[in-house]
């Protein structure tokens, strides 16, 4: 079992729709979770961090964390073509930042 | 977010030579820096974790004598790829964080091509 798992996609949504990205992790003691966005050929940029169960909203982005289910998600409201990128889930485990394989999102105009 | 500067952004080198990549945290002190490698269409693979003033911790399968990591100050870490070979061609990315359980910020990445 991979430490951090994501559906690789591609996930395709129409412009203006909600994009839902999911991530599961294996280490129950993990406390810190992050979502990064990576455009092709570029390095990842931090979108959201979440540390407590529940929802955390920042503009069009909402991160959701459920530690009992070992599940973290990212919702993107009013998706724009500029949101098309690979979204990486990252979990802090034992002091190391471990990434999932990423979900490729395509927002169609 | 905090700024992490990585240099060079790309480099082409001959097989057998060594290449040094620098990673600097510009507006914060980075107690920990991470080095990743990313092949096309794949996710980031952690190579090593380095804490300022101590030896780097390498992930399984990463040769510490080939990928030399130095984290001599709270704002600078370097990765040296020694005796580079074509299979070392990849996108190398550093990441830095100020303290445990805080966000990590990434440098721009270095695209290494070994010919």
PDB file of C-alpha atoms in Angstrom:
ATOM      1  CA  UNK A   1       0.000   0.000   0.000  1.00  0.00           C
ATOM      2  CA  UNK A   2       1.325   3.401  -0.966  1.00  0.00           C
ATOM      3  CA  UNK A   3       1.771   5.885   1.829  1.00  0.00           C
ATOM      4  CA  UNK A   4      -0.257   8.573   0.068  1.00  0.00           C
ATOM      5  CA  UNK A   5      -2.693   7.666  -2.685  1.00  0.00           C
ATOM      6  CA  UNK A   6      -4.537   9.772  -5.210  1.00  0.00           C
ATOM      7  CA  UNK A   7      -6.450   8.991  -8.365  1.00  0.00           C
ATOM      8  CA  UNK A   8      -4.138   9.929 -11.204  1.00  0.00           C
ATOM      9  CA  UNK A   9      -6.971  11.140 -13.405  1.00  0.00           C
ATOM     10  CA  UNK A  10      -7.236  12.924 -15.648  1.00  0.00           C
ATOM     11  CA  UNK A  11     -10.236  14.579 -14.062  1.00  0.00           C
ATOM     12  CA  UNK A  12     -12.124  16.719 -16.512  1.00  0.00           C
ATOM     13  CA  UNK A  13     -14.713  19.289 -15.434  1.00  0.00           C
ATOM     14  CA  UNK A  14     -16.453  22.092 -17.296  1.00  0.00           C
ATOM     15  CA  UNK A  15     -15.662  25.686 -16.486  1.00  0.00           C
ATOM     16  CA  UNK A  16     -17.668  26.907 -13.500  1.00  0.00           C
ATOM     17  CA  UNK A  17     -18.172  23.444 -12.029  1.00  0.00           C
ATOM     18  CA  UNK A  18     -16.834  22.067  -8.759  1.00  0.00           C
ATOM     19  CA  UNK A  19     -13.730  19.898  -8.992  1.00  0.00           C
ATOM     20  CA  UNK A  20     -13.292  17.321  -6.246  1.00  0.00           C
ATOM     21  CA  UNK A  21      -9.877  15.825  -5.579  1.00  0.00           C
ATOM     22  CA  UNK A  22      -9.324  13.014  -3.117  1.00  0.00           C
ATOM     23  CA  UNK A  23      -6.411  11.588  -1.169  1.00  0.00           C
ATOM     24  CA  UNK A  24      -5.941   8.790   1.355  1.00  0.00           C
ATOM     25  CA  UNK A  25      -2.947   8.154   3.560  1.00  0.00           C
ATOM     26  CA  UNK A  26      -1.684   5.158   5.462  1.00  0.00           C
ATOM     27  CA  UNK A  27       0.013   6.560   8.596  1.00  0.00           C
ATOM     28  CA  UNK A  28      -2.607   7.125  11.296  1.00  0.00           C
ATOM     29  CA  UNK A  29      -0.372   9.395  13.351  1.00  0.00           C
ATOM     30  CA  UNK A  30       0.048  11.969  10.558  1.00  0.00           C
ATOM     31  CA  UNK A  31      -1.036  15.413  11.725  1.00  0.00           C
ATOM     32  CA  UNK A  32      -0.249  17.773   8.859  1.00  0.00           C
ATOM     33  CA  UNK A  33      -1.692  17.706   5.363  1.00  0.00           C
ATOM     34  CA  UNK A  34      -1.103  19.877   2.340  1.00  0.00           C
ATOM     35  CA  UNK A  35      -2.380  20.424  -1.171  1.00  0.00           C
ATOM     36  CA  UNK A  36       0.010  21.654  -3.833  1.00  0.00           C
ATOM     37  CA  UNK A  37      -0.632  22.633  -7.438  1.00  0.00           C
ATOM     38  CA  UNK A  38       1.941  21.893 -10.104  1.00  0.00           C
ATOM     39  CA  UNK A  39       1.837  23.246 -13.629  1.00  0.00           C
ATOM     40  CA  UNK A  40       3.683  21.322 -16.292  1.00  0.00           C
ATOM     41  CA  UNK A  41       7.417  21.923 -16.100  1.00  0.00           C
ATOM     42  CA  UNK A  42       7.148  23.948 -12.904  1.00  0.00           C
ATOM     43  CA  UNK A  43       7.691  23.190  -9.237  1.00  0.00           C
ATOM     44  CA  UNK A  44       4.752  22.725  -6.846  1.00  0.00           C
ATOM     45  CA  UNK A  45       3.108  25.689  -5.173  1.00  0.00           C
ATOM     46  CA  UNK A  46       1.257  25.462  -1.884  1.00  0.00           C
ATOM     47  CA  UNK A  47      -2.506  25.923  -2.053  1.00  0.00           C
ATOM     48  CA  UNK A  48      -3.776  24.807   1.332  1.00  0.00           C
ATOM     49  CA  UNK A  49      -2.641  23.290   4.580  1.00  0.00           C
ATOM     50  CA  UNK A  50      -4.981  21.566   7.019  1.00  0.00           C
ATOM     51  CA  UNK A  51      -4.269  20.158  10.440  1.00  0.00           C
ATOM     52  CA  UNK A  52      -7.664  19.600  12.106  1.00  0.00           C
ATOM     53  CA  UNK A  53     -10.664  17.501  11.212  1.00  0.00           C
ATOM     54  CA  UNK A  54     -13.317  19.340   9.250  1.00  0.00           C
ATOM     55  CA  UNK A  55     -13.281  21.937   6.510  1.00  0.00           C
ATOM     56  CA  UNK A  56     -10.940  24.802   5.811  1.00  0.00           C
ATOM     57  CA  UNK A  57     -11.896  27.362   3.202  1.00  0.00           C
ATOM     58  CA  UNK A  58      -9.683  29.802   1.320  1.00  0.00           C
ATOM     59  CA  UNK A  59     -11.339  31.611  -1.554  1.00  0.00           C
ATOM     60  CA  UNK A  60     -12.526  29.071  -4.115  1.00  0.00           C
ATOM     61  CA  UNK A  61     -10.648  26.254  -2.373  1.00  0.00           C
ATOM     62  CA  UNK A  62     -11.922  24.081   0.468  1.00  0.00           C
ATOM     63  CA  UNK A  63      -9.821  21.381   2.092  1.00  0.00           C
ATOM     64  CA  UNK A  64     -11.539  18.655   4.058  1.00  0.00           C
ATOM     65  CA  UNK A  65      -9.855  16.338   6.551  1.00  0.00           C
ATOM     66  CA  UNK A  66     -11.190  13.183   8.168  1.00  0.00           C
ATOM     67  CA  UNK A  67      -8.483  11.594  10.302  1.00  0.00           C
ATOM     68  CA  UNK A  68     -10.661   8.636  11.318  1.00  0.00           C
ATOM     69  CA  UNK A  69     -11.028   7.676   7.671  1.00  0.00           C
ATOM     70  CA  UNK A  70      -7.495   8.818   6.809  1.00  0.00           C
ATOM     71  CA  UNK A  71      -8.904  10.920   4.041  1.00  0.00           C
ATOM     72  CA  UNK A  72      -8.252  14.436   2.840  1.00  0.00           C
ATOM     73  CA  UNK A  73      -9.877  16.191  -0.084  1.00  0.00           C
ATOM     74  CA  UNK A  74      -9.745  19.438  -2.002  1.00  0.00           C
ATOM     75  CA  UNK A  75     -12.750  21.120  -3.567  1.00  0.00           C
ATOM     76  CA  UNK A  76     -12.330  23.822  -6.176  1.00  0.00           C
ATOM     77  CA  UNK A  77     -15.452  25.884  -6.736  1.00  0.00           C
ATOM     78  CA  UNK A  78     -16.156  27.815  -9.929  1.00  0.00           C
ATOM     79  CA  UNK A  79     -13.339  25.992 -11.717  1.00  0.00           C
ATOM     80  CA  UNK A  80     -11.427  28.023 -14.259  1.00  0.00           C
ATOM     81  CA  UNK A  81      -9.281  26.864 -17.192  1.00  0.00           C
ATOM     82  CA  UNK A  82      -6.308  28.330 -15.326  1.00  0.00           C
ATOM     83  CA  UNK A  83      -6.910  25.729 -12.605  1.00  0.00           C
ATOM     84  CA  UNK A  84      -5.867  23.024 -15.072  1.00  0.00           C
ATOM     85  CA  UNK A  85      -2.797  21.462 -13.465  1.00  0.00           C
ATOM     86  CA  UNK A  86      -1.687  18.475 -11.438  1.00  0.00           C
ATOM     87  CA  UNK A  87      -2.771  18.595  -7.807  1.00  0.00           C
ATOM     88  CA  UNK A  88      -0.521  16.918  -5.295  1.00  0.00           C
ATOM     89  CA  UNK A  89      -1.585  15.750  -1.871  1.00  0.00           C
ATOM     90  CA  UNK A  90       1.224  15.735   0.697  1.00  0.00           C
ATOM     91  CA  UNK A  91       1.327  14.289   4.186  1.00  0.00           C
ATOM     92  CA  UNK A  92       3.903  14.954   6.867  1.00  0.00           C
ATOM     93  CA  UNK A  93       5.024  11.566   8.166  1.00  0.00           C
ATOM     94  CA  UNK A  94       7.854  11.180  10.608  1.00  0.00           C
ATOM     95  CA  UNK A  95       9.189  14.613   9.722  1.00  0.00           C
ATOM     96  CA  UNK A  96       9.179  13.857   6.014  1.00  0.00           C
ATOM     97  CA  UNK A  97       6.820  15.367   3.450  1.00  0.00           C
ATOM     98  CA  UNK A  98       5.468  12.496   1.374  1.00  0.00           C
ATOM     99  CA  UNK A  99       3.557  13.119  -1.851  1.00  0.00           C
ATOM    100  CA  UNK A 100       0.861  11.231  -3.645  1.00  0.00           C
ATOM    101  CA  UNK A 101       1.183  10.623  -7.355  1.00  0.00           C
ATOM    102  CA  UNK A 102      -0.962  13.628  -8.166  1.00  0.00           C
ATOM    103  CA  UNK A 103      -4.299  14.097  -9.925  1.00  0.00           C
ATOM    104  CA  UNK A 104      -4.315  15.811 -13.283  1.00  0.00           C
ATOM    105  CA  UNK A 105      -7.204  18.268 -13.536  1.00  0.00           C
ATOM    106  CA  UNK A 106      -8.461  19.636 -16.832  1.00  0.00           C
ATOM    107  CA  UNK A 107     -11.038  22.446 -16.807  1.00  0.00           C
ATOM    108  CA  UNK A 108     -12.749  22.782 -20.164  1.00  0.00           C
ATOM    109  CA  UNK A 109     -13.976  26.210 -21.305  1.00  0.00           C
TER     110      UNK A 109
ATOM    111  CA  UNK B   1       4.155  32.404   1.066  1.00  0.00           C
ATOM    112  CA  UNK B   2       7.825  32.226   1.826  1.00  0.00           C
ATOM    113  CA  UNK B   3      10.396  32.409  -0.952  1.00  0.00           C
ATOM    114  CA  UNK B   4      12.786  29.618  -1.792  1.00  0.00           C
ATOM    115  CA  UNK B   5      15.280  30.227  -4.560  1.00  0.00           C
ATOM    116  CA  UNK B   6      16.893  27.369  -6.443  1.00  0.00           C
ATOM    117  CA  UNK B   7      19.765  27.744  -8.850  1.00  0.00           C
ATOM    118  CA  UNK B   8      20.424  26.937 -11.628  1.00  0.00           C
ATOM    119  CA  UNK B   9      17.026  26.438 -13.216  1.00  0.00           C
ATOM    120  CA  UNK B  10      18.523  24.191 -15.841  1.00  0.00           C
ATOM    121  CA  UNK B  11      21.880  22.659 -16.545  1.00  0.00           C
ATOM    122  CA  UNK B  12      23.377  20.414 -19.203  1.00  0.00           C
ATOM    123  CA  UNK B  13      26.501  18.517 -18.300  1.00  0.00           C
ATOM    124  CA  UNK B  14      28.692  15.825 -19.748  1.00  0.00           C
ATOM    125  CA  UNK B  15      28.570  12.294 -18.432  1.00  0.00           C
ATOM    126  CA  UNK B  16      31.081  11.795 -15.638  1.00  0.00           C
ATOM    127  CA  UNK B  17      31.105  15.381 -14.420  1.00  0.00           C
ATOM    128  CA  UNK B  18      29.574  16.764 -11.226  1.00  0.00           C
ATOM    129  CA  UNK B  19      26.831  19.332 -10.877  1.00  0.00           C
ATOM    130  CA  UNK B  20      25.978  21.436  -7.843  1.00  0.00           C
ATOM    131  CA  UNK B  21      22.467  22.763  -7.213  1.00  0.00           C
ATOM    132  CA  UNK B  22      21.820  25.466  -4.636  1.00  0.00           C
ATOM    133  CA  UNK B  23      18.682  26.024  -2.612  1.00  0.00           C
ATOM    134  CA  UNK B  24      18.229  29.183  -0.552  1.00  0.00           C
ATOM    135  CA  UNK B  25      15.447  30.324   1.728  1.00  0.00           C
ATOM    136  CA  UNK B  26      15.304  34.074   1.160  1.00  0.00           C
ATOM    137  CA  UNK B  27      13.002  35.368   3.881  1.00  0.00           C
ATOM    138  CA  UNK B  28      13.004  32.723   6.575  1.00  0.00           C
ATOM    139  CA  UNK B  29      15.347  30.355   8.315  1.00  0.00           C
ATOM    140  CA  UNK B  30      14.928  26.815   7.084  1.00  0.00           C
ATOM    141  CA  UNK B  31      15.620  24.270   9.783  1.00  0.00           C
ATOM    142  CA  UNK B  32      14.784  21.484   7.348  1.00  0.00           C
ATOM    143  CA  UNK B  33      15.255  21.158   3.632  1.00  0.00           C
ATOM    144  CA  UNK B  34      14.027  18.368   1.425  1.00  0.00           C
ATOM    145  CA  UNK B  35      15.413  17.283  -1.936  1.00  0.00           C
ATOM    146  CA  UNK B  36      13.123  15.631  -4.460  1.00  0.00           C
ATOM    147  CA  UNK B  37      13.539  14.177  -7.903  1.00  0.00           C
ATOM    148  CA  UNK B  38      10.740  14.060 -10.431  1.00  0.00           C
ATOM    149  CA  UNK B  39      10.720  12.118 -13.684  1.00  0.00           C
ATOM    150  CA  UNK B  40       8.249  13.048 -16.444  1.00  0.00           C
ATOM    151  CA  UNK B  41       4.626  12.270 -15.619  1.00  0.00           C
ATOM    152  CA  UNK B  42       5.593  10.995 -12.186  1.00  0.00           C
ATOM    153  CA  UNK B  43       5.224  12.370  -8.705  1.00  0.00           C
ATOM    154  CA  UNK B  44       7.913  13.829  -6.507  1.00  0.00           C
ATOM    155  CA  UNK B  45      10.199  11.235  -5.000  1.00  0.00           C
ATOM    156  CA  UNK B  46      11.901  12.242  -1.784  1.00  0.00           C
ATOM    157  CA  UNK B  47      15.636  11.744  -2.023  1.00  0.00           C
ATOM    158  CA  UNK B  48      16.810  13.074   1.317  1.00  0.00           C
ATOM    159  CA  UNK B  49      15.952  15.246   4.275  1.00  0.00           C
ATOM    160  CA  UNK B  50      18.544  17.580   5.704  1.00  0.00           C
ATOM    161  CA  UNK B  51      18.499  19.486   8.958  1.00  0.00           C
ATOM    162  CA  UNK B  52      20.818  22.410   9.432  1.00  0.00           C
ATOM    163  CA  UNK B  53      24.140  21.392  10.891  1.00  0.00           C
ATOM    164  CA  UNK B  54      23.619  17.657  10.675  1.00  0.00           C
ATOM    165  CA  UNK B  55      24.049  14.949   8.099  1.00  0.00           C
ATOM    166  CA  UNK B  56      21.284  14.371   5.612  1.00  0.00           C
ATOM    167  CA  UNK B  57      18.973  11.397   5.943  1.00  0.00           C
ATOM    168  CA  UNK B  58      18.696   9.594   2.637  1.00  0.00           C
ATOM    169  CA  UNK B  59      15.741   7.582   1.448  1.00  0.00           C
ATOM    170  CA  UNK B  60      16.157   3.935   0.658  1.00  0.00           C
ATOM    171  CA  UNK B  61      17.765   3.408  -2.711  1.00  0.00           C
ATOM    172  CA  UNK B  62      19.352   6.855  -2.914  1.00  0.00           C
ATOM    173  CA  UNK B  63      23.145   6.705  -3.007  1.00  0.00           C
ATOM    174  CA  UNK B  64      24.536   9.135  -0.481  1.00  0.00           C
ATOM    175  CA  UNK B  65      27.984   9.109  -2.108  1.00  0.00           C
ATOM    176  CA  UNK B  66      26.487  10.053  -5.439  1.00  0.00           C
ATOM    177  CA  UNK B  67      24.065  12.711  -4.228  1.00  0.00           C
ATOM    178  CA  UNK B  68      25.977  14.835  -1.752  1.00  0.00           C
ATOM    179  CA  UNK B  69      23.855  17.113   0.371  1.00  0.00           C
ATOM    180  CA  UNK B  70      25.192  19.927   2.499  1.00  0.00           C
ATOM    181  CA  UNK B  71      23.041  22.087   4.770  1.00  0.00           C
ATOM    182  CA  UNK B  72      25.654  24.293   6.352  1.00  0.00           C
ATOM    183  CA  UNK B  73      23.438  27.231   7.235  1.00  0.00           C
ATOM    184  CA  UNK B  74      19.805  27.979   7.981  1.00  0.00           C
ATOM    185  CA  UNK B  75      19.341  29.528   4.556  1.00  0.00           C
ATOM    186  CA  UNK B  76      21.378  27.355   2.216  1.00  0.00           C
ATOM    187  CA  UNK B  77      21.440  23.721   1.190  1.00  0.00           C
ATOM    188  CA  UNK B  78      23.279  22.242  -1.765  1.00  0.00           C
ATOM    189  CA  UNK B  79      22.882  19.033  -3.726  1.00  0.00           C
ATOM    190  CA  UNK B  80      25.853  17.814  -5.729  1.00  0.00           C
ATOM    191  CA  UNK B  81      25.280  15.099  -8.290  1.00  0.00           C
ATOM    192  CA  UNK B  82      28.666  13.432  -8.629  1.00  0.00           C
ATOM    193  CA  UNK B  83      29.826  11.516 -11.689  1.00  0.00           C
ATOM    194  CA  UNK B  84      26.543  12.207 -13.419  1.00  0.00           C
ATOM    195  CA  UNK B  85      25.149   9.741 -15.940  1.00  0.00           C
ATOM    196  CA  UNK B  86      22.309  10.096 -18.456  1.00  0.00           C
ATOM    197  CA  UNK B  87      19.963   8.197 -16.115  1.00  0.00           C
ATOM    198  CA  UNK B  88      20.433  11.008 -13.574  1.00  0.00           C
ATOM    199  CA  UNK B  89      18.701  13.378 -15.959  1.00  0.00           C
ATOM    200  CA  UNK B  90      15.632  14.586 -14.119  1.00  0.00           C
ATOM    201  CA  UNK B  91      13.888  17.543 -12.491  1.00  0.00           C
ATOM    202  CA  UNK B  92      15.416  18.171  -9.057  1.00  0.00           C
ATOM    203  CA  UNK B  93      13.408  20.264  -6.622  1.00  0.00           C
ATOM    204  CA  UNK B  94      14.255  21.503  -3.157  1.00  0.00           C
ATOM    205  CA  UNK B  95      11.802  22.383  -0.463  1.00  0.00           C
ATOM    206  CA  UNK B  96      12.323  24.231   2.797  1.00  0.00           C
ATOM    207  CA  UNK B  97      10.375  24.674   5.987  1.00  0.00           C
ATOM    208  CA  UNK B  98      10.956  26.768   9.050  1.00  0.00           C
ATOM    209  CA  UNK B  99       9.797  24.368  11.715  1.00  0.00           C
ATOM    210  CA  UNK B 100       8.207  20.967  12.205  1.00  0.00           C
ATOM    211  CA  UNK B 101       4.567  20.751  11.135  1.00  0.00           C
ATOM    212  CA  UNK B 102       4.699  23.979   9.154  1.00  0.00           C
ATOM    213  CA  UNK B 103       4.271  24.396   5.436  1.00  0.00           C
ATOM    214  CA  UNK B 104       7.139  23.563   3.120  1.00  0.00           C
ATOM    215  CA  UNK B 105       7.846  25.868   0.207  1.00  0.00           C
ATOM    216  CA  UNK B 106       9.479  24.843  -3.018  1.00  0.00           C
ATOM    217  CA  UNK B 107      12.263  26.220  -5.117  1.00  0.00           C
ATOM    218  CA  UNK B 108      11.772  26.651  -8.842  1.00  0.00           C
ATOM    219  CA  UNK B 109      13.422  23.324  -9.607  1.00  0.00           C
ATOM    220  CA  UNK B 110      16.491  22.417 -11.652  1.00  0.00           C
ATOM    221  CA  UNK B 111      16.206  20.491 -14.867  1.00  0.00           C
ATOM    222  CA  UNK B 112      19.355  18.423 -15.226  1.00  0.00           C
ATOM    223  CA  UNK B 113      20.274  16.883 -18.555  1.00  0.00           C
ATOM    224  CA  UNK B 114      23.324  14.641 -18.704  1.00  0.00           C
ATOM    225  CA  UNK B 115      24.663  14.009 -22.187  1.00  0.00           C
TER     226      UNK B 115
END
